Amino acid sequence: MKKNFYIRSALSVILLMHSVVSIFSGDVNNFGRLYLDTIGFSPFGIYLAWTVKLIHLFSVFLIWSDRWVKIVSVGNIPILILGIYFLHWQNGWYVVGGGTNGIEFNVLLICCFLQLIFTEYPSLRKVKSSS
């Protein structure tokens, strides 16, 4: 079994659902225009929103194929941190239960990506020749 199989599977499903649903529902456009543009990212809000969603979408395939997992992780962590800063911080810790739309889910995802960054992958080690 590949390293971190369960973490990689969970992350890829979460990223897939988070990107595909918002792309097909049109929410990515609304997020760019109605939120990001209004908080100071105009006129680039829609481009920024699409960039985030496409990074999430391409990350799924790279995680599934076990390629560039560390780069994918490093690319997604800043997105999640900025999501905490701009969207979730004012709502507190809890996503549900003690509150709504808080930071706990993003913190968990960041920790999962950190696990992927600090895991040693055999394909990255130099192969010693046996002569």
mmCIF file of C-alpha atoms in Angstrom:
data_model
loop_
_atom_site.group_PDB
_atom_site.id
_atom_site.type_symbol
_atom_site.label_atom_id
_atom_site.label_comp_id
_atom_site.label_asym_id
_atom_site.label_seq_id
_atom_site.Cartn_x
_atom_site.Cartn_y
_atom_site.Cartn_z
ATOM 1 C CA MET A 1 0.000 0.000 0.000
ATOM 2 C CA LYS A 2 1.273 3.456 -0.838
ATOM 3 C CA LYS A 3 2.293 5.765 1.975
ATOM 4 C CA ASN A 4 -0.439 7.887 3.526
ATOM 5 C CA PHE A 5 -3.050 6.142 1.382
ATOM 6 C CA TYR A 6 -5.968 7.099 3.617
ATOM 7 C CA ILE A 7 -4.905 10.720 4.047
ATOM 8 C CA ARG A 8 -4.275 11.090 0.326
ATOM 9 C CA SER A 9 -7.639 9.471 -0.470
ATOM 10 C CA ALA A 10 -9.524 11.735 1.925
ATOM 11 C CA LEU A 11 -7.747 14.868 0.717
ATOM 12 C CA SER A 12 -8.380 14.044 -2.918
ATOM 13 C CA VAL A 13 -12.103 13.422 -2.333
ATOM 14 C CA ILE A 14 -12.436 16.666 -0.344
ATOM 15 C CA LEU A 15 -10.564 18.694 -2.973
ATOM 16 C CA LEU A 16 -12.536 17.065 -5.780
ATOM 17 C CA MET A 17 -15.894 17.823 -4.185
ATOM 18 C CA HIS A 18 -14.843 21.320 -3.180
ATOM 19 C CA SER A 19 -13.765 22.185 -6.706
ATOM 20 C CA VAL A 20 -16.136 20.322 -9.027
ATOM 21 C CA VAL A 21 -19.353 21.236 -7.231
ATOM 22 C CA SER A 22 -18.510 24.942 -7.094
ATOM 23 C CA ILE A 23 -17.400 24.958 -10.729
ATOM 24 C CA PHE A 24 -20.603 23.350 -12.024
ATOM 25 C CA SER A 25 -22.909 25.301 -9.705
ATOM 26 C CA GLY A 26 -21.356 28.634 -10.698
ATOM 27 C CA ASP A 27 -20.374 29.390 -7.115
ATOM 28 C CA VAL A 28 -16.754 29.935 -8.131
ATOM 29 C CA ASN A 29 -17.829 32.886 -10.297
ATOM 30 C CA ASN A 30 -19.994 34.295 -7.512
ATOM 31 C CA PHE A 31 -17.196 33.889 -4.993
ATOM 32 C CA GLY A 32 -14.820 35.775 -7.278
ATOM 33 C CA ARG A 33 -17.191 38.595 -8.194
ATOM 34 C CA LEU A 34 -19.389 38.941 -5.122
ATOM 35 C CA TYR A 35 -16.817 38.270 -2.419
ATOM 36 C CA LEU A 36 -13.193 38.592 -3.546
ATOM 37 C CA ASP A 37 -13.816 41.682 -5.662
ATOM 38 C CA THR A 38 -15.615 43.380 -2.765
ATOM 39 C CA ILE A 39 -12.807 42.798 -0.257
ATOM 40 C CA GLY A 40 -10.153 44.420 -2.418
ATOM 41 C CA PHE A 41 -9.163 41.910 -5.085
ATOM 42 C CA SER A 42 -11.053 43.658 -7.885
ATOM 43 C CA PRO A 43 -10.701 43.235 -10.850
ATOM 44 C CA PHE A 44 -8.849 39.948 -10.229
ATOM 45 C CA GLY A 45 -11.335 38.249 -7.899
ATOM 46 C CA ILE A 46 -12.806 35.916 -10.483
ATOM 47 C CA TYR A 47 -9.353 34.940 -11.760
ATOM 48 C CA LEU A 48 -8.150 34.288 -8.234
ATOM 49 C CA ALA A 49 -11.232 32.174 -7.474
ATOM 50 C CA TRP A 50 -10.710 30.109 -10.631
ATOM 51 C CA THR A 51 -7.010 29.712 -9.871
ATOM 52 C CA VAL A 52 -7.822 28.300 -6.433
ATOM 53 C CA LYS A 53 -10.424 25.892 -7.821
ATOM 54 C CA LEU A 54 -8.166 24.705 -10.632
ATOM 55 C CA ILE A 55 -5.271 24.162 -8.202
ATOM 56 C CA HIS A 56 -7.615 22.042 -6.085
ATOM 57 C CA LEU A 57 -8.811 20.116 -9.137
ATOM 58 C CA PHE A 58 -5.340 19.398 -10.532
ATOM 59 C CA SER A 59 -4.154 18.497 -7.036
ATOM 60 C CA VAL A 60 -6.636 15.623 -7.001
ATOM 61 C CA PHE A 61 -5.074 13.952 -10.025
ATOM 62 C CA LEU A 62 -1.530 14.521 -8.800
ATOM 63 C CA ILE A 63 -2.364 13.075 -5.388
ATOM 64 C CA TRP A 64 -4.071 10.061 -6.994
ATOM 65 C CA SER A 65 -1.100 9.444 -9.265
ATOM 66 C CA ASP A 66 1.329 9.915 -6.362
ATOM 67 C CA ARG A 67 3.234 12.592 -8.259
ATOM 68 C CA TRP A 68 4.487 15.897 -6.912
ATOM 69 C CA VAL A 69 2.607 15.301 -3.664
ATOM 70 C CA LYS A 70 4.896 17.609 -1.697
ATOM 71 C CA ILE A 71 4.515 20.418 -4.245
ATOM 72 C CA VAL A 72 0.741 19.939 -4.237
ATOM 73 C CA SER A 73 0.787 20.151 -0.447
ATOM 74 C CA VAL A 74 2.902 23.286 -0.427
ATOM 75 C CA GLY A 75 0.566 24.818 -3.012
ATOM 76 C CA ASN A 76 -2.612 24.079 -1.077
ATOM 77 C CA ILE A 77 -1.488 25.138 2.403
ATOM 78 C CA PRO A 78 -1.344 28.892 1.569
ATOM 79 C CA ILE A 79 -4.813 28.653 0.008
ATOM 80 C CA LEU A 80 -6.159 27.119 3.206
ATOM 81 C CA ILE A 81 -4.372 29.674 5.395
ATOM 82 C CA LEU A 82 -5.796 32.529 3.333
ATOM 83 C CA GLY A 83 -9.211 30.878 3.569
ATOM 84 C CA ILE A 84 -8.860 30.939 7.347
ATOM 85 C CA TYR A 85 -7.801 34.572 7.299
ATOM 86 C CA PHE A 86 -10.379 35.946 4.858
ATOM 87 C CA LEU A 87 -13.372 33.658 5.403
ATOM 88 C CA HIS A 88 -13.363 31.547 8.524
ATOM 89 C CA TRP A 89 -11.493 33.366 11.314
ATOM 90 C CA GLN A 90 -14.367 35.658 12.253
ATOM 91 C CA ASN A 91 -16.606 32.577 12.716
ATOM 92 C CA GLY A 92 -14.439 30.977 15.389
ATOM 93 C CA TRP A 93 -13.188 27.417 15.638
ATOM 94 C CA TYR A 94 -16.193 25.225 14.911
ATOM 95 C CA VAL A 95 -17.520 24.307 11.488
ATOM 96 C CA VAL A 96 -20.676 22.871 13.083
ATOM 97 C CA GLY A 97 -21.795 22.319 16.651
ATOM 98 C CA GLY A 98 -20.370 25.144 18.706
ATOM 99 C CA GLY A 99 -20.566 27.514 15.746
ATOM 100 C CA THR A 100 -20.658 27.542 11.964
ATOM 101 C CA ASN A 101 -18.137 28.061 9.167
ATOM 102 C CA GLY A 102 -15.149 28.128 11.528
ATOM 103 C CA ILE A 103 -11.500 27.238 11.015
ATOM 104 C CA GLU A 104 -11.351 23.657 12.362
ATOM 105 C CA PHE A 105 -11.739 21.953 8.974
ATOM 106 C CA ASN A 106 -9.028 24.067 7.342
ATOM 107 C CA VAL A 107 -6.677 23.376 10.257
ATOM 108 C CA LEU A 108 -7.226 19.635 9.824
ATOM 109 C CA LEU A 109 -6.560 19.860 6.073
ATOM 110 C CA ILE A 110 -3.373 21.846 6.685
ATOM 111 C CA CYS A 111 -2.173 19.177 9.124
ATOM 112 C CA CYS A 112 -2.916 16.459 6.552
ATOM 113 C CA PHE A 113 -0.920 18.305 3.904
ATOM 114 C CA LEU A 114 1.928 18.797 6.401
ATOM 115 C CA GLN A 115 1.953 15.036 6.955
ATOM 116 C CA LEU A 116 2.374 14.552 3.213
ATOM 117 C CA ILE A 117 5.205 17.079 3.109
ATOM 118 C CA PHE A 118 7.153 15.420 5.907
ATOM 119 C CA THR A 119 6.678 11.827 4.745
ATOM 120 C CA GLU A 120 9.689 10.245 3.112
ATOM 121 C CA TYR A 121 8.781 8.871 -0.295
ATOM 122 C CA PRO A 122 10.933 6.080 -1.754
ATOM 123 C CA SER A 123 10.747 7.588 -5.243
ATOM 124 C CA LEU A 124 12.516 10.710 -3.988
ATOM 125 C CA ARG A 125 15.494 8.872 -2.527
ATOM 126 C CA LYS A 126 18.493 8.224 -4.688
ATOM 127 C CA VAL A 127 18.688 4.663 -5.867
ATOM 128 C CA LYS A 128 22.010 3.099 -4.948
ATOM 129 C CA SER A 129 23.527 0.956 -7.619
ATOM 130 C CA SER A 130 24.455 -2.533 -6.506
ATOM 131 C CA SER A 131 27.677 -3.310 -8.305
#
